mmCIF file of C-alpha atoms in Angstrom:
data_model
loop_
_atom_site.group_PDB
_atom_site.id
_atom_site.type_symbol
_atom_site.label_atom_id
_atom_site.label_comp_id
_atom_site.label_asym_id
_atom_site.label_seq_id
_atom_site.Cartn_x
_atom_site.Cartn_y
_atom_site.Cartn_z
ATOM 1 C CA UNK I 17 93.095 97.295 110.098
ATOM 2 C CA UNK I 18 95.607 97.351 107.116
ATOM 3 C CA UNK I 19 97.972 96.030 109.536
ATOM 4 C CA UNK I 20 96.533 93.515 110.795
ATOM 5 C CA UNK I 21 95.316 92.012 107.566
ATOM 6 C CA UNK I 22 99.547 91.975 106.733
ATOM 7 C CA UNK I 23 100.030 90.650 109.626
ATOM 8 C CA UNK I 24 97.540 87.472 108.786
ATOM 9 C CA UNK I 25 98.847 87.724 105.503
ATOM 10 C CA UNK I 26 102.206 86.685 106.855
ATOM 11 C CA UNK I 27 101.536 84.543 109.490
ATOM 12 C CA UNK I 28 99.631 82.513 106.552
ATOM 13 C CA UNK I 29 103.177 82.448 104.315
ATOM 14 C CA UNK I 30 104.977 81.779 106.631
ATOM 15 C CA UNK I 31 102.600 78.899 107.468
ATOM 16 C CA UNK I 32 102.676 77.864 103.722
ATOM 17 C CA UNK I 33 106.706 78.246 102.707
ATOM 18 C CA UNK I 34 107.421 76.275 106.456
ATOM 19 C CA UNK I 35 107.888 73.317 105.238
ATOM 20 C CA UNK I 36 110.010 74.402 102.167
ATOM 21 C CA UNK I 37 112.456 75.860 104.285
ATOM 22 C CA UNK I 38 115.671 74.123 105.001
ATOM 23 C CA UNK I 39 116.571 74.212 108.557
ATOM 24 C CA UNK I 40 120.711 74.398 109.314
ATOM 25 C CA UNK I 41 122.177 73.502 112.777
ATOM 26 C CA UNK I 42 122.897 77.201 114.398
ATOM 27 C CA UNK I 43 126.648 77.412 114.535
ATOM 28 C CA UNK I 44 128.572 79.342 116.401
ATOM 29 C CA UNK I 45 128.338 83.191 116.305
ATOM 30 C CA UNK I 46 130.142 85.319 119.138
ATOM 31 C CA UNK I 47 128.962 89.286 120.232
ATOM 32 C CA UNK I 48 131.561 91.765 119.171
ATOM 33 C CA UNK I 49 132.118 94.640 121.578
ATOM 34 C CA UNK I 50 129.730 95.291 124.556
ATOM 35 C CA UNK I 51 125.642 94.975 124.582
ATOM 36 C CA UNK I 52 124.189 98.319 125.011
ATOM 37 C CA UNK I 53 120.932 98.965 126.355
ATOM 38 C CA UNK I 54 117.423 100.810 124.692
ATOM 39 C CA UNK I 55 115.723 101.812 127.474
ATOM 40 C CA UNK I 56 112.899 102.826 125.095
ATOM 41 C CA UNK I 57 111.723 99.547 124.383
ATOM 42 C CA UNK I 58 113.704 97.449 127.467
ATOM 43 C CA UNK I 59 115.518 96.190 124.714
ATOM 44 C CA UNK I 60 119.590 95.217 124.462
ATOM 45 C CA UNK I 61 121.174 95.421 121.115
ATOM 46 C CA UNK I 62 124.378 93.639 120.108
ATOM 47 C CA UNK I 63 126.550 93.062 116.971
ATOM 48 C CA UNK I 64 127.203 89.014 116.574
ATOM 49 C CA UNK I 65 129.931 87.761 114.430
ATOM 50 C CA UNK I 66 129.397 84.474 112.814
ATOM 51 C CA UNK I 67 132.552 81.556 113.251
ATOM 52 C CA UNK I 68 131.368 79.134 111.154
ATOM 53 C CA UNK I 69 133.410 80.139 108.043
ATOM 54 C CA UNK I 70 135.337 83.648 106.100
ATOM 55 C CA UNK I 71 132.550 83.949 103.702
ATOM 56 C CA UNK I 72 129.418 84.654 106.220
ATOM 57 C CA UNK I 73 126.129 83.679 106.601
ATOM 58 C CA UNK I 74 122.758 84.114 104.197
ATOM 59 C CA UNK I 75 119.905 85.994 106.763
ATOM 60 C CA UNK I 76 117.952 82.923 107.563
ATOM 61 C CA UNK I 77 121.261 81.378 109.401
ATOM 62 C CA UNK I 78 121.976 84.878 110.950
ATOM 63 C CA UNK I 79 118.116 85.000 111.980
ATOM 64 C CA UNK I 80 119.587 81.101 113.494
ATOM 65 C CA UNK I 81 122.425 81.812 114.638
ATOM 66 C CA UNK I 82 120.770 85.320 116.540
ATOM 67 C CA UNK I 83 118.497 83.101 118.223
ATOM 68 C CA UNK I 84 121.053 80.672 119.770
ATOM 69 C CA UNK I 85 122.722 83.823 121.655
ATOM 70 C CA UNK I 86 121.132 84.904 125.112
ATOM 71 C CA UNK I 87 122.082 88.042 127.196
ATOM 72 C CA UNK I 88 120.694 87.916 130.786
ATOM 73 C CA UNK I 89 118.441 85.180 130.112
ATOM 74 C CA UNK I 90 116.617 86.600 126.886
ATOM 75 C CA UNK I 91 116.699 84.667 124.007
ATOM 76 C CA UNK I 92 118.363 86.887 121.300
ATOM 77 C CA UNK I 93 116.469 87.529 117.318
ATOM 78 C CA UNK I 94 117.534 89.249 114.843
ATOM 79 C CA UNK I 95 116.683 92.934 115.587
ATOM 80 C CA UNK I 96 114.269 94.839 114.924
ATOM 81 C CA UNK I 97 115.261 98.655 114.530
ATOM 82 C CA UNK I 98 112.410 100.234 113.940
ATOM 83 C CA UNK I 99 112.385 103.478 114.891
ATOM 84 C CA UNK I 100 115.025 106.196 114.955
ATOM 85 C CA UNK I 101 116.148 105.915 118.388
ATOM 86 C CA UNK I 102 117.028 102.418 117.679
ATOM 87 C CA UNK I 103 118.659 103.331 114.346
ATOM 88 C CA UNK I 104 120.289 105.531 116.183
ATOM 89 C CA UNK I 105 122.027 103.398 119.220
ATOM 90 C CA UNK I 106 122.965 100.679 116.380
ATOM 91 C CA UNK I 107 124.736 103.356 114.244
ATOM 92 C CA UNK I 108 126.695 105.024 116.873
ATOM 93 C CA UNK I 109 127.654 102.157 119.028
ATOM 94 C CA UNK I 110 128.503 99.050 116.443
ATOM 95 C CA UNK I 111 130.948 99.586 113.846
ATOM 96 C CA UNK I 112 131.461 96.734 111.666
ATOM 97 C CA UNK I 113 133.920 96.782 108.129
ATOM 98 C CA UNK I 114 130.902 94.722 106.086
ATOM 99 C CA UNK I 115 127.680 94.866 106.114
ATOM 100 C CA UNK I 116 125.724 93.495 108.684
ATOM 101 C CA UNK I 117 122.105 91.747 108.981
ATOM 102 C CA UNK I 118 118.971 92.365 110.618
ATOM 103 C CA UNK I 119 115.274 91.227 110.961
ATOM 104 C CA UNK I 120 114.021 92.784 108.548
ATOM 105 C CA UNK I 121 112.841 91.474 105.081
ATOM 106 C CA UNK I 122 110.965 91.184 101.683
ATOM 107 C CA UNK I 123 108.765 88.357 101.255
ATOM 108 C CA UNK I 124 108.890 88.757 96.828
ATOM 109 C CA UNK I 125 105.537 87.008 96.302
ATOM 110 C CA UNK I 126 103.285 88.891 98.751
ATOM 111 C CA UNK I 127 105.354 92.202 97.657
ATOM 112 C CA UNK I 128 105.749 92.981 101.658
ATOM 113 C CA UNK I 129 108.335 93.509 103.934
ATOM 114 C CA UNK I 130 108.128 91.824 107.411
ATOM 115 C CA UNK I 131 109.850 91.840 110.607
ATOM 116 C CA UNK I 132 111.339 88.925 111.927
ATOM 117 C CA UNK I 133 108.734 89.331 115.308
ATOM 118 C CA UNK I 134 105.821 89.134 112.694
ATOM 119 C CA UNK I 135 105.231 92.270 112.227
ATOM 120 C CA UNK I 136 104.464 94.026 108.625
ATOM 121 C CA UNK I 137 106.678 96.814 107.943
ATOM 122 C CA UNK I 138 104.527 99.851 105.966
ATOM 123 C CA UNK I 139 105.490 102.486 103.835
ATOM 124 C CA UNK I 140 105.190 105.090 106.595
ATOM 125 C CA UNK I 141 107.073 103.509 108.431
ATOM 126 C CA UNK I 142 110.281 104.365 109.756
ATOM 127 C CA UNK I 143 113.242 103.471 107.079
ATOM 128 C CA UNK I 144 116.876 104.533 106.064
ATOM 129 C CA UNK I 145 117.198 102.665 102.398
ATOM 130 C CA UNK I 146 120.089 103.543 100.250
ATOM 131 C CA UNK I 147 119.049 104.839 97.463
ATOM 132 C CA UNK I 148 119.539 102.037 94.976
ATOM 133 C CA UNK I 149 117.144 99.872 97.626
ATOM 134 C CA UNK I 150 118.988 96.349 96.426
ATOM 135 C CA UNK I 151 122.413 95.371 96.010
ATOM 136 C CA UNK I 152 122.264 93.274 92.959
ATOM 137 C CA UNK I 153 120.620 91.953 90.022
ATOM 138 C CA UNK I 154 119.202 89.084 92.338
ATOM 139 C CA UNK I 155 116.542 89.773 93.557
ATOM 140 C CA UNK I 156 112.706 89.195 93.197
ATOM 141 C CA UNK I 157 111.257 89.147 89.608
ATOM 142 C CA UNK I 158 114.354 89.321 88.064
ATOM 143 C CA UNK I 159 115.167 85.764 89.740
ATOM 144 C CA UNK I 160 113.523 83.181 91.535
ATOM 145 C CA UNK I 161 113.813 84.060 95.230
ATOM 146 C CA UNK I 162 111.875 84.051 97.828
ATOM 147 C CA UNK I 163 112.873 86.979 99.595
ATOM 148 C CA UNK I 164 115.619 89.296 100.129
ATOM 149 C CA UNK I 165 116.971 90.050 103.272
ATOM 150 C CA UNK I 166 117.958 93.599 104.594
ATOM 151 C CA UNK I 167 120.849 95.209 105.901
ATOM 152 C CA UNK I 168 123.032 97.883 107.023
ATOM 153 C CA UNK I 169 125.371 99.172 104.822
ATOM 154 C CA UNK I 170 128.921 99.606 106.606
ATOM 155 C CA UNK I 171 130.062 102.976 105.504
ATOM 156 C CA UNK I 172 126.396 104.978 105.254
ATOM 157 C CA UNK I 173 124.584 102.945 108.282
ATOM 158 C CA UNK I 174 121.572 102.855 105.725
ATOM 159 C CA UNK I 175 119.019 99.988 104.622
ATOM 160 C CA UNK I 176 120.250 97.784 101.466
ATOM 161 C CA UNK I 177 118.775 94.274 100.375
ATOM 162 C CA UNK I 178 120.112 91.347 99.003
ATOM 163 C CA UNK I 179 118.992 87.919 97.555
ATOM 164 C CA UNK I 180 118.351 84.807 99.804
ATOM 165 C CA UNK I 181 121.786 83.220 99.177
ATOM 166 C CA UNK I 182 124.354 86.786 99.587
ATOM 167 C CA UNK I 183 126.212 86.037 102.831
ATOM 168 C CA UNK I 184 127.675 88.653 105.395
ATOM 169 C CA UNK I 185 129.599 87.666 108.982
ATOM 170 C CA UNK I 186 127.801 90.190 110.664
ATOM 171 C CA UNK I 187 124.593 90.626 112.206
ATOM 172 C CA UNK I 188 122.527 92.564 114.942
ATOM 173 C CA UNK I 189 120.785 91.084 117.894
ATOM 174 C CA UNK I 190 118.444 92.628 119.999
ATOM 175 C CA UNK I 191 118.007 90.772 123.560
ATOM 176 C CA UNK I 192 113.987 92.074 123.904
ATOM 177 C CA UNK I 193 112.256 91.672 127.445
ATOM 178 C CA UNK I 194 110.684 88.143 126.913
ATOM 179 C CA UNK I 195 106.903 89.131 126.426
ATOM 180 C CA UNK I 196 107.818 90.744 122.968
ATOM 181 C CA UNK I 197 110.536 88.334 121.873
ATOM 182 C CA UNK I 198 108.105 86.293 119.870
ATOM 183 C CA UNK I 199 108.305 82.946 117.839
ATOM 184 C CA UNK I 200 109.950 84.113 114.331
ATOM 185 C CA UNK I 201 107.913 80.735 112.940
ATOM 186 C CA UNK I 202 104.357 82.129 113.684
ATOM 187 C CA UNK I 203 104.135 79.525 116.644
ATOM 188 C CA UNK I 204 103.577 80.919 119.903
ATOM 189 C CA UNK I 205 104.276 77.668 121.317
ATOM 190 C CA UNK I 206 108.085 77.225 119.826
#
């Protein structure tokens, strides 16, 4: 019940900051390495590098530039690592020398964090934060964001966040089966 109340909860932000967003042309980003497999969840996972310039992209590009990548004909997202097998594949098959980006986030308002498939992400659920949680003094209620994205830390493989304008060239995609790679917009129907 709690989660699906987040889950409306988010699906009606998303609905209202929509039209604040500002939407940038996906540029090129290129896969790094091989695609491994999660047989798990029928998922493949990937690390993307972006080409578009030396000082990286903010998350909402990477979220852009994850979904302009397909593998076998699945649309790529930013992935979701949600559980410790996946945490697991992504830590011991990608290295990358800076940190990299993923689909998770904190919304600052609603004080939640969110997948980029939707999903609310709950304090029991599974997490690997560093233990100083954000990497700056940007971030919400100390500035005027409206959410920090989340990432993993190159040398520790652990959860950090940052504020909506830190850029990274790295990011992980997951290639899902099609039936779970939903709209990141709240639109079934884009």
């Amino acid at each position: 019940m709690v989660r699906t109340f987040a889950a409306l909860a988010l699906a009606g932000l998303v609905a209202l900051l929509a039209p604040l967003s500002i939407v940038t042309p996906a540029r090129a980003a290129q896969l790094v390495g091989d695609v491994v497999y999660h047989a798990p969840s029928g998922s493949y996972f990937g690390l993307a590098y972006d080409l578009a310039g030396r000082d990286g992209i903010g998350w909402s590009d990477a979220r852009g530039r994850a979904e302009a990548l397909s593998y076998k004909g699945r649309p790529g997202r930013l992935a979701v690592i949600d559980d410790v097998s996946k945490h697991n594949l992504v830590r011991d098959n990608f290295k990358h020398r800076r940190p990299a980006w993923f689909g998770l986030r904190y919304w600052c308002a609603p004080k939640m964090l969110a997948w980029v498939n939707l999903e609310p992400h709950m304090n029991e659920d599974f997490q690997v934060w560093m233990p100083a949680w954000h990497r700056s003094n940007v971030r919400c209620g100390v500035s005027r964001i409206r959410y920090m994205g989340v990432y993993y830390t190159p040398d520790t493989q652990m959860w950090q966040a940052a504020g909506e304008n830190k850029h990274f060239p790295y990011f992980f995609v997951e290639f899902a089966p099609l039936q779970q790679n939903q709209s990141t917009t709240g639109n079934p129907d884009e």
